[in-house]
XYZ file of C-alpha atoms in Angstrom:
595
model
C -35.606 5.801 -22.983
C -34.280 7.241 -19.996
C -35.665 8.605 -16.882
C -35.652 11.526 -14.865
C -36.496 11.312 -11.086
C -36.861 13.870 -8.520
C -36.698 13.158 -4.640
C -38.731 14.892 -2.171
C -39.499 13.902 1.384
C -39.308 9.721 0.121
C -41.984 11.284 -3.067
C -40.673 10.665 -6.043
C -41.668 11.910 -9.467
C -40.831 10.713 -12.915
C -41.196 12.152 -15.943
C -40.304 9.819 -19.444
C -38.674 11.200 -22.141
C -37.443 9.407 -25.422
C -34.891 10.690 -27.134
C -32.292 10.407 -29.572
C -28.435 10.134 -28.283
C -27.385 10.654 -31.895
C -26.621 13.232 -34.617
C -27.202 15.976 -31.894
C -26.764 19.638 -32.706
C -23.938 21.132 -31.444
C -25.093 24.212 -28.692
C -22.726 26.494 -27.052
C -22.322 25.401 -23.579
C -24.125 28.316 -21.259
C -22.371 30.501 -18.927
C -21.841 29.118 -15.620
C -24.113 31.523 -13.847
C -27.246 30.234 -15.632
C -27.861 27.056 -13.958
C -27.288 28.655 -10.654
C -29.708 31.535 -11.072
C -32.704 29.103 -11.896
C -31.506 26.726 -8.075
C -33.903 29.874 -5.825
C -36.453 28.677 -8.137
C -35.892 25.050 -8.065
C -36.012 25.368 -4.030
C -39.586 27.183 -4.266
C -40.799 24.233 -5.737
C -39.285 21.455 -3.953
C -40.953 23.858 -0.703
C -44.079 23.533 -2.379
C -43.594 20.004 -3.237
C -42.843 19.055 0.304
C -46.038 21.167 1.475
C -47.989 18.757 -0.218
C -47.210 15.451 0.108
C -46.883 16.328 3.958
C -50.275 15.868 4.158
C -52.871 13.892 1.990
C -53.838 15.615 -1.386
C -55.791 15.012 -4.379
C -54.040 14.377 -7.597
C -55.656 17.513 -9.281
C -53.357 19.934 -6.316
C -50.344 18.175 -7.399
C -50.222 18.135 -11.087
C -49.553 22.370 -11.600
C -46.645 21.459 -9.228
C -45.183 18.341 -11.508
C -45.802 19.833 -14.983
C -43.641 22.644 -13.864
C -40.990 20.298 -12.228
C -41.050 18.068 -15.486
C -40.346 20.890 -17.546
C -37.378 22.122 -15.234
C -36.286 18.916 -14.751
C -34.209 18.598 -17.957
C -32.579 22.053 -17.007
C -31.028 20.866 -14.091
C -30.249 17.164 -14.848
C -28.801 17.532 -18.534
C -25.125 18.525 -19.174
C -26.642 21.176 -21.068
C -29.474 23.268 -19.703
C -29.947 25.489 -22.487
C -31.259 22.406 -24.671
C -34.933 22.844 -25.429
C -37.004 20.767 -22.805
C -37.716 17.371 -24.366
C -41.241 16.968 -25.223
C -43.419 13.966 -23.824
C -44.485 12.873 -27.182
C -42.351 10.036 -28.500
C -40.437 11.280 -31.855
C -40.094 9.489 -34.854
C -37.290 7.623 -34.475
C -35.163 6.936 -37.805
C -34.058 3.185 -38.449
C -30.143 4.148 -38.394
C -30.974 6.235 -35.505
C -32.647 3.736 -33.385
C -29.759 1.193 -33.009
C -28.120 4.122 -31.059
C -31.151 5.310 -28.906
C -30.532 4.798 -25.136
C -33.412 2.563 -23.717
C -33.953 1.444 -20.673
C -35.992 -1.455 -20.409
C -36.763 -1.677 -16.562
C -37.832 1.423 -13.959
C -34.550 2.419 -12.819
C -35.909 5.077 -10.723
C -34.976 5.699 -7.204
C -37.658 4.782 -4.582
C -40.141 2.977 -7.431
C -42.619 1.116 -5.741
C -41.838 -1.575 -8.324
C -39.018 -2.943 -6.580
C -39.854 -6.484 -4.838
C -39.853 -5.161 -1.000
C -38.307 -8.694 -0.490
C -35.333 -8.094 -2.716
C -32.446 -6.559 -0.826
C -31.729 -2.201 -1.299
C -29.820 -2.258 -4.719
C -27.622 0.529 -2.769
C -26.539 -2.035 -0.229
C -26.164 -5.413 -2.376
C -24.831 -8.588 -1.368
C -22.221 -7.874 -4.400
C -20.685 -5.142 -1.736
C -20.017 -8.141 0.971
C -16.555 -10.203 0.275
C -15.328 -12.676 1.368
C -11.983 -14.058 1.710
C -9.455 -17.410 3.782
C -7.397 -15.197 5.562
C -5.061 -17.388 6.653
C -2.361 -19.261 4.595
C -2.895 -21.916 2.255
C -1.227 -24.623 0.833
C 1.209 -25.511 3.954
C 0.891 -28.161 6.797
C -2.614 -28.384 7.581
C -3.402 -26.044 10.723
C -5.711 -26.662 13.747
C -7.620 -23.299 12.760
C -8.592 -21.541 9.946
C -10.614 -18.000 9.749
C -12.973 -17.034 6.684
C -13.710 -13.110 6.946
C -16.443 -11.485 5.226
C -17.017 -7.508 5.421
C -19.423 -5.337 4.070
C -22.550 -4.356 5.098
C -24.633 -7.338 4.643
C -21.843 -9.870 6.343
C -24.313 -10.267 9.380
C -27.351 -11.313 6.915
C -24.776 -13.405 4.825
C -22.960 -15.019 7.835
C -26.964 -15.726 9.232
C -27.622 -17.602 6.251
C -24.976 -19.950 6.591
C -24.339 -20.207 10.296
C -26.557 -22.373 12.879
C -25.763 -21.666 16.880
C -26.037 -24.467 18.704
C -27.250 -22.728 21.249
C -31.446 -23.048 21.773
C -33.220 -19.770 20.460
C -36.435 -18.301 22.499
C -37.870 -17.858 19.404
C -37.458 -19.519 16.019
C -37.595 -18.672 12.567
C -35.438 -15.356 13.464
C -32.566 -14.202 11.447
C -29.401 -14.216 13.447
C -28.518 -10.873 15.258
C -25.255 -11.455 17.169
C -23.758 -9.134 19.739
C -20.847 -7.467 18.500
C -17.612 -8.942 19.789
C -19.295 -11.953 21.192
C -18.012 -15.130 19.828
C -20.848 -17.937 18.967
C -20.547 -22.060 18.965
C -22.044 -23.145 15.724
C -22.218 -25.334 12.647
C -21.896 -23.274 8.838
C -24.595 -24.861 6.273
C -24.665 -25.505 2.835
C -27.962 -24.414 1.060
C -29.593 -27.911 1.445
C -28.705 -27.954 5.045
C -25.891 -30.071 5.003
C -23.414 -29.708 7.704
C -19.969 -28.427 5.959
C -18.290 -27.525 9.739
C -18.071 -26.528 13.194
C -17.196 -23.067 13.450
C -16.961 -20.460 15.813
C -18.520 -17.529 14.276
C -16.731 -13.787 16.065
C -19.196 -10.797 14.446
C -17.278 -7.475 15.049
C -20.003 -4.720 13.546
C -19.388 -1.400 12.550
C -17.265 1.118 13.198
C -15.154 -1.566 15.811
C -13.743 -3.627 13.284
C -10.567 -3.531 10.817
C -12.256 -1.970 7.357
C -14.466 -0.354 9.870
C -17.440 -1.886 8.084
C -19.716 -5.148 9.499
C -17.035 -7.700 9.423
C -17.838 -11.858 10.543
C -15.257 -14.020 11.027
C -15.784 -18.099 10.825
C -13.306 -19.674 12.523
C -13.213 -23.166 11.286
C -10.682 -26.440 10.717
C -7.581 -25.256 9.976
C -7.713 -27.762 6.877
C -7.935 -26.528 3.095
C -10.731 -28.699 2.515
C -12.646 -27.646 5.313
C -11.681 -23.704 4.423
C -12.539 -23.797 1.118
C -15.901 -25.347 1.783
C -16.687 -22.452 3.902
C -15.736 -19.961 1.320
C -17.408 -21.591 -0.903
C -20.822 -21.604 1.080
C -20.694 -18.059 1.843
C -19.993 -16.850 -1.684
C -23.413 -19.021 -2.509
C -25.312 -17.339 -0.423
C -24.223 -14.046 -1.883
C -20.936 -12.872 -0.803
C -17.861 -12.149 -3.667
C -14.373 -13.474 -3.638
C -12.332 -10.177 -2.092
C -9.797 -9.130 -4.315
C -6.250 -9.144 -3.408
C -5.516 -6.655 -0.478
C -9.443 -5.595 -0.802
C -9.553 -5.422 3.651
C -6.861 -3.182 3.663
C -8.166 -0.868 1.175
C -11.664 -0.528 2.433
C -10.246 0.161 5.899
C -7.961 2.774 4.128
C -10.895 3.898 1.973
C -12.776 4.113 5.140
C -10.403 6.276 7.557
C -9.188 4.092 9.437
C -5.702 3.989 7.875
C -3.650 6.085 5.883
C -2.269 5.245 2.649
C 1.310 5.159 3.858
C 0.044 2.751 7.520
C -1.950 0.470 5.023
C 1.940 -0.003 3.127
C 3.205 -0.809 6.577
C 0.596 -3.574 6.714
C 1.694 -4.990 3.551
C 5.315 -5.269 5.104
C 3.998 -6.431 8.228
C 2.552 -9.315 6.531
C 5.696 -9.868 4.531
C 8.517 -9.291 7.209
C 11.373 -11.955 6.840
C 13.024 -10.794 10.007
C 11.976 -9.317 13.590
C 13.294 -5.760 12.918
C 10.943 -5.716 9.342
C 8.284 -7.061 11.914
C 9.125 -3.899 14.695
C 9.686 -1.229 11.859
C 6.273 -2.055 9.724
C 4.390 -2.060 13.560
C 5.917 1.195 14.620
C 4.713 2.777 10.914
C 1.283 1.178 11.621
C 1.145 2.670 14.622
C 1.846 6.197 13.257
C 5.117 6.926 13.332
C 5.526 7.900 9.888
C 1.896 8.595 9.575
C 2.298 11.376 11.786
C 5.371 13.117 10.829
C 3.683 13.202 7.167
C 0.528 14.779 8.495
C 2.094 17.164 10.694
C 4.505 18.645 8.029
C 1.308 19.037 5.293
C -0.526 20.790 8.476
C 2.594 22.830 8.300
C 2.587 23.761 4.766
C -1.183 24.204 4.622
C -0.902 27.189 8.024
C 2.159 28.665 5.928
C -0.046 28.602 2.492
C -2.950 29.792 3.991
C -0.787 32.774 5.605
C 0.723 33.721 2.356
C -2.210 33.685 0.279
C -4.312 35.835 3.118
C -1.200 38.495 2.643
C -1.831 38.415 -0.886
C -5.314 40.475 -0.425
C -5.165 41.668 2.988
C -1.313 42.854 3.456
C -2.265 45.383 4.689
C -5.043 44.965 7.412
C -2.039 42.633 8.978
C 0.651 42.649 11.041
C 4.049 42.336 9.672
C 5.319 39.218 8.267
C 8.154 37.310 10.613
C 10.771 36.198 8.285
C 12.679 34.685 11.278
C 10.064 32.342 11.971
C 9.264 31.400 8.729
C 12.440 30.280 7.936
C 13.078 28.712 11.320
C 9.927 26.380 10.218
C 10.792 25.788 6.389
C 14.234 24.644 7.863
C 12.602 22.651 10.733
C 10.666 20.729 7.834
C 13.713 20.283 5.575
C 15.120 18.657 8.409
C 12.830 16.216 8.887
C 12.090 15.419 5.448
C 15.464 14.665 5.309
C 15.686 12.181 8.304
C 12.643 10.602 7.372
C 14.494 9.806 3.619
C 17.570 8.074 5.789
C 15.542 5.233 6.678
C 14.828 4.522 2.836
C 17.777 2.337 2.818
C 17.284 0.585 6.034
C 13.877 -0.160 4.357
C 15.278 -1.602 1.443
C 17.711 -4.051 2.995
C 14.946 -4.626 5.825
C 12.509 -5.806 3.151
C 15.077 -7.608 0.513
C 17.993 -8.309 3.051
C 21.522 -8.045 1.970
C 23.908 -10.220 -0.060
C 27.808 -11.239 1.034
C 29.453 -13.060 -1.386
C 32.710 -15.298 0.227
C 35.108 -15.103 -2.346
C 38.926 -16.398 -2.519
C 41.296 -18.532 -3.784
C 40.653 -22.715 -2.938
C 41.185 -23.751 0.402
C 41.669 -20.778 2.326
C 38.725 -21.338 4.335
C 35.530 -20.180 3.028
C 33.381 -22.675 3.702
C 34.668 -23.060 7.366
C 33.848 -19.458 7.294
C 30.509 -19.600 6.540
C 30.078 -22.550 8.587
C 30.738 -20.509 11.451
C 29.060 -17.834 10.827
C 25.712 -19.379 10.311
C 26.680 -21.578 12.980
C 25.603 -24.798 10.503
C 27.364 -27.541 8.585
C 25.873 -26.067 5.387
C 28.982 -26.388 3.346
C 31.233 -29.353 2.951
C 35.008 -28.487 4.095
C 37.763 -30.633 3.339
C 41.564 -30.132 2.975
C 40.667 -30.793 -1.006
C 41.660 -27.879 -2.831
C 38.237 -27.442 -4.975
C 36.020 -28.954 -2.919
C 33.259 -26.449 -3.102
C 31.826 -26.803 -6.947
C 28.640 -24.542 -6.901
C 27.454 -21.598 -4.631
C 26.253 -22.753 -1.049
C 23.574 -20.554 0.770
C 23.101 -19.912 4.394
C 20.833 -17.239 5.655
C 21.772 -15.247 8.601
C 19.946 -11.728 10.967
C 22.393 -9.315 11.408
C 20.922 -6.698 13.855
C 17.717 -7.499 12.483
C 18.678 -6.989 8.838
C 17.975 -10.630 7.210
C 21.574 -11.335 5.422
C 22.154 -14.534 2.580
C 26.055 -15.542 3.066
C 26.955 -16.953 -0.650
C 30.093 -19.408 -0.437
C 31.705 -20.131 -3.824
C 34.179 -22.067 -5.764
C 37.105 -20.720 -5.525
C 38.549 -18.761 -8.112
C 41.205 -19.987 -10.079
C 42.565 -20.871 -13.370
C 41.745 -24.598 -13.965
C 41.356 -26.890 -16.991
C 38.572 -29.206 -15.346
C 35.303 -27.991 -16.648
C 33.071 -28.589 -13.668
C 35.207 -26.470 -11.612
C 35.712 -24.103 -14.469
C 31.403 -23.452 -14.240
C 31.772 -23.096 -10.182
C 34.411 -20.246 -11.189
C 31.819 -18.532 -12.937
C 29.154 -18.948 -11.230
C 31.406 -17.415 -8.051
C 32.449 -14.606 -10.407
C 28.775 -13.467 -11.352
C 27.620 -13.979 -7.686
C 30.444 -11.519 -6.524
C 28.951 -9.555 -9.368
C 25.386 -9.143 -7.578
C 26.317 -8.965 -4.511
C 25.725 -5.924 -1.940
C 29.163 -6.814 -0.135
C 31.710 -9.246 -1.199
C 34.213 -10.590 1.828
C 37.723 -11.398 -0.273
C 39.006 -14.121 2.166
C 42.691 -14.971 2.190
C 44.546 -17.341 4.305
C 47.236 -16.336 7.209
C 49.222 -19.250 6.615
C 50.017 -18.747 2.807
C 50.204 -14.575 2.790
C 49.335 -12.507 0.247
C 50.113 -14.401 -3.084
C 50.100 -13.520 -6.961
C 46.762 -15.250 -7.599
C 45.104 -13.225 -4.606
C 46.586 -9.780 -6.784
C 44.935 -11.543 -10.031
C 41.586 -12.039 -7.624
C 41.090 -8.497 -6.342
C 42.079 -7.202 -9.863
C 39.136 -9.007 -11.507
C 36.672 -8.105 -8.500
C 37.656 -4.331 -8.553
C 36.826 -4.890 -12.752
C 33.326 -5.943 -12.104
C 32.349 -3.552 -8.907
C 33.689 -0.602 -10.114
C 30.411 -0.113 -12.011
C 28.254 -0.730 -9.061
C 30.738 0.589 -6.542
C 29.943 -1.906 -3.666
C 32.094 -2.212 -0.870
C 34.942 -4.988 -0.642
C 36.441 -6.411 3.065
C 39.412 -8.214 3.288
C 38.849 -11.302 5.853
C 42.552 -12.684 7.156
C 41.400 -16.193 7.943
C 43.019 -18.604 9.850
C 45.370 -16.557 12.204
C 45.358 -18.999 15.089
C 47.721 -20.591 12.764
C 50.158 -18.204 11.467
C 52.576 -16.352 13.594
C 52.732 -12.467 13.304
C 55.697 -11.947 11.112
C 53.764 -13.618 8.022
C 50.733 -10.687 8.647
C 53.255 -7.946 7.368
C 51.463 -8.021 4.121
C 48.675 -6.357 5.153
C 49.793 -3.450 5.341
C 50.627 -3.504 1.351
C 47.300 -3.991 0.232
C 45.125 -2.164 3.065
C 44.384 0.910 0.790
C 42.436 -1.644 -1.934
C 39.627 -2.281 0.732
C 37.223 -0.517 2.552
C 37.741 -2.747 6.119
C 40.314 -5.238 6.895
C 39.393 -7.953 9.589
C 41.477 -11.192 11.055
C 39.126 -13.842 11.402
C 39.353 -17.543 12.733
C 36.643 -19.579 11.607
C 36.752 -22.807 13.873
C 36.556 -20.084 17.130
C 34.595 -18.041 15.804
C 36.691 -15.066 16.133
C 36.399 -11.740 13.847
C 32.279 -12.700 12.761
C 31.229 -9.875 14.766
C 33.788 -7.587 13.936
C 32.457 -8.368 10.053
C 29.242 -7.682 11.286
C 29.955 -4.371 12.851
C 32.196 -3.241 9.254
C 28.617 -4.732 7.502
C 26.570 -2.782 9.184
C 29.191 0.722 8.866
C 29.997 0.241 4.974
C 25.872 -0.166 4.060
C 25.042 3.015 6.493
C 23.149 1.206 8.868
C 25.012 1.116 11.890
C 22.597 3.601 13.506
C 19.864 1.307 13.887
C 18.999 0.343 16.914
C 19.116 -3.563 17.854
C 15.805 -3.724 18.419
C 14.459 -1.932 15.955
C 11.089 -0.108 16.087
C 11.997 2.346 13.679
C 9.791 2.904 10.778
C 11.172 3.495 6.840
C 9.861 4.944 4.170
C 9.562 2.592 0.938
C 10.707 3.782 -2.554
C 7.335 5.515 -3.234
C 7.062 7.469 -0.659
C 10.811 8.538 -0.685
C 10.183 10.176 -4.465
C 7.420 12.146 -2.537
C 9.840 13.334 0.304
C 12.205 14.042 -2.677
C 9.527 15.816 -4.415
C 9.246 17.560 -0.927
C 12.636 18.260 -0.678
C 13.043 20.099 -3.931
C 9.795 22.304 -3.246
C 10.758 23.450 0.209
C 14.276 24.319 -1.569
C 12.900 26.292 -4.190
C 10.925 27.823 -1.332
C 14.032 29.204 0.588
C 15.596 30.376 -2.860
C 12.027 32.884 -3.251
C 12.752 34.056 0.165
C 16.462 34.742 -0.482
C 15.998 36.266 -3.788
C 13.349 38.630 -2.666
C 10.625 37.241 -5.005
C 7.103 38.085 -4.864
C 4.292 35.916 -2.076
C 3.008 34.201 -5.614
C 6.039 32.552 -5.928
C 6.039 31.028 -2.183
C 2.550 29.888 -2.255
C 3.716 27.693 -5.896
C 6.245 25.644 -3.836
C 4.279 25.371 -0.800
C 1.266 23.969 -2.404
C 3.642 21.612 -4.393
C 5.252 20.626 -1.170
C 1.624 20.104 0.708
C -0.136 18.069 -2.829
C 3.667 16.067 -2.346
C 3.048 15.332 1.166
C -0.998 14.482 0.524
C 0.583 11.319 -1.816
C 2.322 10.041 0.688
C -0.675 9.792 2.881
C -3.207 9.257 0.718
C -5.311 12.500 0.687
C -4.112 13.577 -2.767
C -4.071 9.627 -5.189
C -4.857 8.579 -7.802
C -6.906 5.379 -8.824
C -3.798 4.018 -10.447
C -1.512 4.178 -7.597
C -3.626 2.656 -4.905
C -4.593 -0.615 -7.659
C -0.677 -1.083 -7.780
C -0.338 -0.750 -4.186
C -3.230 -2.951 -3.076
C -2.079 -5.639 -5.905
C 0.402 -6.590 -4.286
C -0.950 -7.598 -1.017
C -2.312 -11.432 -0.717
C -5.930 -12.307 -0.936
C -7.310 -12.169 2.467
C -5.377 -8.777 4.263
């Protein structure tokens, strides 16, 4: 059984009709002008309709008016209004038929006055309310904690749990806080029972971050105490907010973009202060608003076009100059805003330097140094570094992992002979290896062997190699004539001296040049654009392109307005205007439970 309601003024009208959802006949869908010649008719009655329940009436002046509505009521509401109007009578339903038959067991019309008026509106359920521990977990125990709920019953959730302390002019009264006041309190269990102090900070709609009701329970920092709270507030009707759930209602809201709620993910997951600066200046709108002025762009230059396309000639001439001046004003940007993909990358996955060389030529004092720690042991031992040492670094805000290794050699001892290839495979992986010789010995036939075998395995991956002459506080100039030999196998060349200190900026500064990044400001604050949204400014790329060729080849306005819509549907991914389901779940998956 299924139901059929009409809405008029708060008057609703139901009609029942049983029917059979299988073994239905096959009728040709009508023409699309059908259903909207019969709406003028459907208006006169819903005018009539509201005429009469404007004022009291006796159920004999209604009924002419919902006979007729029940019998157009099928018209309008089935996917196919030439159907025959289902008749009132109940059918004869056949036993095979009548394990398929749609019935509905409860009134599930709108407005039915046999909803408990207790019950909460089924439109705005408690099941719409999360709630989440929005702070981190599982670490030292902290002196504060916060429990967020949002939705729009928070307030009546929060009021179930949460007792002020402070006295009440009248009791009994559900709790109606003052948005952006904060309140001294105690949260309750459902028999009462004290579970914390709390300080409860209500932030109500549109001021707050999803831009919905949004309470905030500021308890002991403690898991215990946290997940007590949770747990009290998903009782009294709250649900567990799915991983990055916050961000997406505030993007599903309007109070983000799709490409500023990304920057919140990084924000969250910076490892350095320039990820910290560059995800803040993308909140902020950096990105956001280069993205939306360049689809504004394309939208003005598409709307144009397609105007030309039936009124060419009731307008003025069409200004190739300016045209093109704009097409390559957008190129242009597109393609600055797809140089920070890289500094994006290394911002959010930080870069790799492998210290490679032959034993005892000063690797470990190297690294040492450079992360100004006693990380690695350093002896005059030939081998005394068996297995790869770690020590993370910032380089101009760029988080960097220094890799010491065993140094590579022929050998017969089989714990060394593992170190070897561990050090070989690290070399392997990583974004730039330093090949580290010492001043002292020169350039000798195992360091040729060496930078044979590392040009073998990065010729695939093509990363760059430096050549660090360590130890030249100890070695005269005459023995550095070797240099100049072997300068052409790597891409920088810098003398280094690792118990001063001396040459770890200058392999900073080569870093920073060979990985493209030496533009970046120290202190950061530029935004980047993550691998997603750098296929869309690719995808942008190409379309604007395509768009010039039209113009140069003299091509007709229907070919322009293909690219430029391509460009603007391009552009609407990036900020979220033009998604799918399926993007924003993998998106919003990957943010923690809680943001």
């Amino acid at each position: 059984m299924t139901r059929f309601s009409l809405i008029s003024n708060g008057c609703t009208l139901g009609s029942n009709h049983y029917f059979n959802v299988t073994n239905t006949p096959s009728i040709q869908e009508p023409k699309p002008g059908f259903t909207m010649s019969l709406l003028p008719v459907f208006r006169h009655f819903l005018t009539h309709l509201s005429h009469y329940t404007s004022k009291p009436t006796s159920p004999t002046t209604v009924l002419p008016v919902i006979r007729t509505l029940k019998t157009l009521t099928p018209v309008f509401l089935s996917s196919n209004p030439l159907k025959k109007p289902i008749s009132n009578s109940t059918p004869q339903v056949s036993s095979r038929a009548a394990d398929n038959a749609l019935i509905l067991n409860k009134d599930e019309r709108v407005g039915s006055s046999s909803l408990d008026p207790n019950l909460p509106d089924p439109e705005v359920s408690s099941s719409s309310t999360i709630a989440a521990i929005v702070t981190s977990l599982g670490g030292q125990a902290s002196a504060v904690g916060i429990v967020r709920l949002s939705g729009p019953t928070a307030v009546s959730i929060a009021g179930r749990v949460f007792r002020p302390l402070k006295k009440r002019k009248r009791k009994n009264v559900s709790w109606q806080p003052t948005s952006h006041v904060v309140e001294y309190g105690v949260v309750c269990d459902s028999h009462g029972n004290v579970v914390d102090e709390v300080i409860a900070i209500p932030m109500l709609a549109p001021r707050s971050y999803t831009r919905e009701d949004v309470v905030e329970l500021q308890c002991h920092g403690n898991d215990v105490c946290l997940q007590r709270v949770l747990r009290v507030c998903l009782e009294a009707g709250a649900k567990l907010a799915e991983p990055g759930e916050f961000t997406l209602r505030a993007f599903l809201n309007g109070r983000l973009d799709l490409s500023q709620a990304e920057d919140v993910g990084k924000l969250v997951s910076a490892k350095s202060v320039a990820a910290a600066d560059a995800a803040l200046a993308g909140i902020q709108g950096g990105f956001s608003s280069l993205v939306k002025s360049l689809r504004t762009q394309c939208i003005e230059l598409l709307t144009e076009i397609e105007a030309r396309l039936d009124f060419d000639d009731e307008m003025p001439p069409i200004d190739m100059d300016l045209i093109l001046s704009k097409i390559s004003a957008m190129s242009h940007d597109v393609e600055s805003a797809m140089e920070t993909a890289n500094y994006d990358k290394f911002l959010q996955s930080g870069l790799q330097i492998a210290i490679i060389g032959r034993p005892n030529v000063g690797k470990s004092s190297l690294l040492n140094s450079w992360s100004k720690s006693e990380r690695a042991i350093v002896t005059d031992i030939a081998g005394t570094t068996r297995d790869v040492v770690d020590a993370n670094v910032t380089v101009q805000g760029i988080p960097v992992t220094l890799l010491d290794t065993a140094g590579i050699r022929e050998t017969n001892d089989i714990v060394e002979k593992i170190g070897v290839q561990r050090s070989e495979a690290v070399a392997m992986g990583a974004d730039v290896v330093i090949m580290t010789v010492s001043a002292i010995d020169g350039w000798t036939n195992e360091d040729s062997k060496l930078l044979a075998r590392i040009k073998h395995t990065k010729a695939a991956s093509g990363s760059p190699v430096i050549l660090a002459i360590n130890k030249i506080d100890q070695a005269p100039l005459a023995h550095l004539e070797f240099v100049d030999t072997i300068d052409e196998s790597f891409d920088k060349r810098i003398y280094t001296c690792a118990i001063t200190g001396h040459g770890i900026s200058d392999l900073e500064t080569a870093i920073l040049e060979l990985m493209g990044l030496q533009n970046i400001p120290a202190g950061g604050r530029k935004w980047a654009v993550n691998q997603r949204q750098c296929e869309q400014l690719v995808r942008t790329r190409e379309a604007l392109t395509r768009l010039r060729a039209s113009i140069d080849d003299d091509l007709p306005l229907d070919f322009w307005t293909i690219d430029l819509r391509d460009a603007a549907l391009a552009l609407g991914q990036i900020s979220g205007e033009d998604i799918s389901e399926e993007v924003l779940t993998n998106i919003f998956g990957k943010f923690c439970i809680g943001k």
